């Protein structure tokens, strides 16, 4: 039986945090022609189980943020739902600041997909890195207001890193809008408003959604190399200095030099940015990721 109706649960992260893959799943599926039941976050209610029975496939986006609430909401009725259920996580299990109990959610889905390569190995799932919507995240005709800038949360690890850099790095204002499409558009405009986007060191051990989104916008991305051995495989998705530029997070002086280098060489900067967007279009679109999940769900249907 072909899948037409898809129920999507997600973490409802606000776009200012750059974790918009979850909401983008519903938008992209709808654009692909599927009937989407956007279930949101089970902490906000969620549809009754009777409504879920009308779906051909249930996709859990970022289930680590609400797995316990899903169990409380549906109880034993969840396991009795007959359609395929797949979980696509949004975090790495082991972060600098906390661990997520990914193993606890094994019974919530038939298959599990991890954006961090090391988690796919540890928890017996499939590595499925993030993708970006290259229609929403695309070059936009906005003024270049910054030479080098970042957008994101300033938690202590990043505050300390900025102190060590010793150069002014513009911090773009968070973007948000009640409408997800407008929020994504505003986020894309922010990414396009700087000549270089600097992704700062994070707690997670993976390439976050911001990486593919900035690249899809055709902006040069400087992003930290993985600073934990378990996460090294995640960098294999993109070639350093061809699609983006990796910098060592333990050597702030290198980042300073890279920013100066690419500001002084606009042709080199723009060539890498264009190659990055081309690579997203070739193999890292959110639609391509969802087609993989849909094909696996249809295989589970038999």
Coordinates of C-alpha atoms in Angstrom, one line a residue:
X1 CA 0.0 0.0 0.0
X2 CA 1.4 3.4 -1.0
X3 CA 1.8 6.0 1.8
X4 CA -0.2 9.1 1.3
X5 CA -1.1 10.3 4.9
X6 CA 1.8 11.0 7.2
X7 CA 1.5 12.0 10.9
X8 CA 4.5 14.0 12.2
X9 CA 5.4 14.7 15.8
X10 CA 8.2 17.2 16.4
X11 CA 9.9 19.3 19.1
X12 CA 8.5 22.7 18.0
X13 CA 11.9 24.3 18.4
X14 CA 11.8 28.0 17.6
X15 CA 13.7 29.0 14.5
X16 CA 15.9 31.4 16.4
X17 CA 17.7 28.3 17.8
X18 CA 18.3 27.1 14.2
X19 CA 16.8 23.7 15.0
X20 CA 14.1 24.0 12.3
X21 CA 14.4 20.6 10.8
X22 CA 11.5 19.3 12.8
X23 CA 8.9 21.9 11.6
X24 CA 10.5 21.8 8.1
X25 CA 9.6 18.1 7.9
X26 CA 5.9 18.8 7.8
X27 CA 6.3 21.7 5.3
X28 CA 8.4 19.6 3.0
X29 CA 6.1 16.6 3.1
X30 CA 3.2 18.8 2.2
X31 CA 5.1 20.4 -0.7
X32 CA 5.9 16.8 -1.9
X33 CA 2.1 16.2 -2.1
X34 CA 1.5 14.1 1.0
X35 CA -1.4 14.7 3.4
X36 CA 0.3 15.8 6.6
X37 CA -1.2 15.6 10.1
X38 CA 1.1 17.9 12.0
X39 CA 0.9 16.5 15.5
X40 CA 3.3 19.0 17.1
X41 CA 4.6 18.3 20.6
X42 CA 2.7 15.7 22.7
X43 CA 3.3 18.0 25.7
X44 CA 0.8 20.4 24.0
X45 CA -1.8 17.7 23.6
X46 CA -1.3 15.8 20.4
X47 CA -4.2 14.2 18.4
X48 CA -6.3 11.4 19.9
X49 CA -5.3 7.9 19.0
X50 CA -8.4 7.5 16.9
X51 CA -7.1 10.3 14.6
X52 CA -3.6 8.7 14.4
X53 CA -5.2 5.5 13.1
X54 CA -6.0 7.4 9.9
X55 CA -2.3 7.8 9.1
X56 CA -0.3 5.5 6.8
X57 CA 3.0 6.3 8.5
X58 CA 4.1 8.1 11.7
X59 CA 7.3 10.1 11.8
X60 CA 8.8 11.2 15.1
X61 CA 11.1 14.1 14.7
X62 CA 13.5 14.8 17.6
X63 CA 11.8 12.3 19.8
X64 CA 14.5 12.6 22.5
X65 CA 12.8 15.9 23.5
X66 CA 9.4 14.4 24.2
X67 CA 9.6 10.6 24.3
X68 CA 8.4 10.3 27.9
X69 CA 5.4 12.6 27.2
X70 CA 4.5 10.5 24.1
X71 CA 4.5 7.4 26.3
X72 CA 2.3 9.1 28.9
X73 CA -0.1 10.5 26.3
X74 CA -0.8 7.2 24.4
X75 CA 0.3 4.4 26.7
X76 CA -0.3 0.9 25.4
X77 CA -2.4 2.2 22.5
X78 CA 0.8 3.5 20.9
X79 CA 2.3 0.0 20.4
X80 CA -1.1 -1.2 19.0
X81 CA -1.0 1.3 16.1
X82 CA -0.4 -0.8 13.0
X83 CA 1.4 1.6 10.7
X84 CA 5.2 2.0 10.4
X85 CA 6.7 4.4 12.9
X86 CA 10.1 5.8 12.4
X87 CA 12.2 8.1 14.7
X88 CA 14.6 10.7 13.4
X89 CA 16.6 12.2 16.2
X90 CA 17.9 15.8 16.3
X91 CA 20.7 15.5 18.9
X92 CA 23.8 13.5 19.6
X93 CA 23.3 11.2 22.6
X94 CA 26.4 12.3 24.4
X95 CA 26.9 16.1 24.6
X96 CA 29.3 18.2 26.6
X97 CA 26.5 19.2 28.9
X98 CA 24.2 16.2 29.1
X99 CA 23.4 12.7 27.8
X100 CA 20.2 11.6 26.1
X101 CA 18.8 8.1 26.9
X102 CA 18.3 7.1 23.3
X103 CA 18.0 3.5 24.2
X104 CA 14.8 4.2 26.2
X105 CA 12.9 5.2 23.0
X106 CA 13.6 1.9 21.2
X107 CA 10.0 0.7 21.6
X108 CA 8.5 3.9 20.2
X109 CA 9.5 3.2 16.6
X110 CA 10.2 0.4 14.2
X111 CA 13.4 2.0 13.1
X112 CA 15.7 4.8 14.4
X113 CA 17.7 7.3 12.4
X114 CA 20.5 9.3 14.0
X115 CA 22.1 12.6 12.7
X116 CA 25.3 11.6 14.5
X117 CA 27.3 8.7 13.0
X118 CA 28.5 7.5 16.3
X119 CA 25.0 7.1 17.7
X120 CA 23.9 5.0 14.7
X121 CA 26.6 2.6 15.7
X122 CA 26.0 2.7 19.4
X123 CA 22.3 2.3 19.3
X124 CA 22.0 0.0 16.3
X125 CA 20.2 2.4 14.0
X126 CA 20.9 4.2 10.7
X127 CA 23.0 7.3 10.1
X128 CA 20.8 10.0 8.5
X129 CA 22.4 13.4 8.7
X130 CA 20.3 16.6 8.5
X131 CA 19.3 18.1 5.2
X132 CA 18.1 21.5 4.2
X133 CA 15.2 22.8 2.2
X134 CA 17.1 24.5 -0.7
X135 CA 14.0 26.4 -1.7
X136 CA 13.4 28.1 1.6
X137 CA 17.2 28.2 2.4
X138 CA 18.5 29.8 -0.8
X139 CA 20.5 32.9 -1.8
X140 CA 18.4 36.0 -1.2
X141 CA 18.9 39.6 -2.5
X142 CA 19.6 41.2 0.8
X143 CA 22.4 43.7 1.7
X144 CA 25.6 42.3 3.1
X145 CA 25.5 43.9 6.5
X146 CA 28.3 41.9 8.1
X147 CA 31.8 40.7 7.1
X148 CA 31.6 37.8 9.6
X149 CA 28.8 37.0 11.9
X150 CA 27.0 34.3 13.8
X151 CA 23.5 33.6 15.0
X152 CA 22.6 31.4 17.9
X153 CA 22.5 30.9 21.7
X154 CA 25.4 32.3 23.8
X155 CA 25.9 29.7 26.4
X156 CA 29.1 29.7 28.5
X157 CA 31.1 27.6 26.2
X158 CA 30.6 30.1 23.4
X159 CA 31.0 33.1 25.6
X160 CA 34.4 31.9 26.6
X161 CA 35.3 31.1 23.0
X162 CA 34.4 34.6 21.8
X163 CA 36.5 36.1 24.6
X164 CA 39.5 34.1 23.4
X165 CA 39.1 35.0 19.7
X166 CA 39.9 38.6 20.4
X167 CA 38.2 40.0 17.3
X168 CA 34.8 41.6 16.8
X169 CA 32.3 39.0 15.5
X170 CA 28.8 40.3 14.8
X171 CA 26.0 38.6 16.6
X172 CA 22.9 38.7 14.5
X173 CA 19.6 39.2 16.3
X174 CA 17.4 36.0 16.8
X175 CA 14.6 35.6 14.3
X176 CA 11.2 34.3 15.0
X177 CA 7.7 34.5 13.5
X178 CA 4.5 32.6 14.4
X179 CA 4.4 31.3 10.8
X180 CA 7.2 28.7 10.2
X181 CA 7.6 29.7 6.5
X182 CA 8.1 33.3 7.4
X183 CA 10.5 32.3 10.1
X184 CA 12.5 30.2 7.7
X185 CA 12.6 33.1 5.2
X186 CA 13.9 35.5 7.9
X187 CA 16.5 33.0 9.0
X188 CA 17.6 32.5 5.4
X189 CA 17.9 36.3 5.0
X190 CA 20.0 36.5 8.1
X191 CA 22.4 33.8 6.7
X192 CA 22.6 35.7 3.4
X193 CA 23.3 39.1 5.1
X194 CA 26.9 38.2 6.0
X195 CA 29.9 37.4 3.8
X196 CA 31.1 34.7 6.2
X197 CA 28.9 32.8 8.7
X198 CA 30.8 31.5 11.7
X199 CA 29.3 28.6 13.4
X200 CA 30.6 28.6 17.0
X201 CA 31.6 25.5 19.0
X202 CA 28.6 23.6 20.3
X203 CA 27.7 21.0 22.9
X204 CA 26.6 18.5 20.3
X205 CA 28.9 16.1 18.6
X206 CA 27.5 16.3 15.1
X207 CA 26.9 18.8 12.2
X208 CA 23.9 20.7 13.3
X209 CA 21.0 21.8 11.0
X210 CA 22.6 25.2 10.8
X211 CA 25.5 23.7 8.7
X212 CA 23.3 22.6 5.8
X213 CA 21.0 25.6 6.0
X214 CA 23.9 28.2 5.7
X215 CA 25.4 26.2 2.9
X216 CA 22.1 26.0 1.1
X217 CA 22.0 29.8 1.3
X218 CA 25.2 30.1 -0.7
X219 CA 27.1 31.7 2.2
X220 CA 30.6 30.7 3.1
X221 CA 30.5 28.6 6.3
X222 CA 33.3 28.4 8.9
X223 CA 32.3 25.6 11.3
X224 CA 34.3 23.9 14.1
X225 CA 35.8 20.5 13.4
X226 CA 34.6 17.8 15.8
X227 CA 36.5 18.1 19.0
X228 CA 35.6 14.7 20.3
X229 CA 37.0 11.5 18.7
X230 CA 33.5 9.9 18.6
X231 CA 32.2 12.5 16.3
X232 CA 34.9 12.6 13.6
X233 CA 33.0 10.6 11.1
X234 CA 30.3 13.3 10.9
X235 CA 32.7 15.6 9.0
X236 CA 33.0 13.2 6.1
X237 CA 29.8 14.6 4.6
X238 CA 31.6 17.7 3.3
X239 CA 35.1 18.4 2.0
X240 CA 37.1 21.0 3.9
X241 CA 37.9 24.1 1.8
X242 CA 35.8 22.9 -1.1
X243 CA 32.2 22.9 0.4
X244 CA 32.9 24.7 3.7
X245 CA 35.8 25.4 6.0
X246 CA 36.5 23.5 9.2
X247 CA 38.5 25.2 11.9
X248 CA 40.1 23.7 15.0
X249 CA 37.9 24.8 18.0
X250 CA 40.9 24.7 20.4
X251 CA 42.9 27.3 18.4
X252 CA 41.0 30.6 18.2
X253 CA 43.9 32.2 16.4
X254 CA 43.3 29.9 13.4
X255 CA 39.7 31.2 13.1
X256 CA 41.0 34.8 13.2
X257 CA 43.3 34.0 10.3
X258 CA 40.7 32.2 8.3
X259 CA 38.2 35.1 8.6
X260 CA 40.9 37.5 7.4
X261 CA 42.0 35.2 4.6
X262 CA 38.5 34.8 3.1
X263 CA 37.5 38.4 3.5
X264 CA 40.5 39.4 1.5
X265 CA 39.8 36.8 -1.2
X266 CA 36.2 37.2 -2.4
X267 CA 36.5 35.0 -5.4
X268 CA 37.8 32.1 -3.3
X269 CA 35.1 32.7 -0.7
X270 CA 32.3 32.8 -3.2
X271 CA 33.6 29.7 -5.0
X272 CA 33.5 27.6 -1.8
X273 CA 30.1 29.0 -0.9
X274 CA 28.7 28.1 -4.4
X275 CA 30.2 24.6 -4.2
X276 CA 28.6 24.2 -0.8
X277 CA 25.1 25.0 -2.1
X278 CA 25.6 22.8 -5.1
X279 CA 26.5 19.9 -2.8
X280 CA 23.3 20.5 -0.7
X281 CA 21.3 20.4 -3.9
X282 CA 23.0 17.3 -5.1
X283 CA 22.8 15.1 -2.1
X284 CA 21.7 16.8 1.1
X285 CA 18.2 18.2 0.6
X286 CA 15.5 17.6 3.2
X287 CA 13.3 16.1 0.5
X288 CA 16.0 13.6 -0.3
X289 CA 16.2 12.6 3.4
X290 CA 12.4 12.3 3.6
X291 CA 12.3 10.2 0.5
X292 CA 14.7 7.8 2.2
X293 CA 12.4 7.6 5.2
X294 CA 9.3 7.1 3.1
X295 CA 10.9 4.3 1.1
X296 CA 11.9 2.5 4.3
X297 CA 8.3 3.0 5.7
X298 CA 6.8 1.5 2.6
X299 CA 9.2 -1.5 2.8
X300 CA 8.0 -2.1 6.4
X301 CA 4.4 -2.1 5.1
X302 CA 5.3 -5.2 3.1

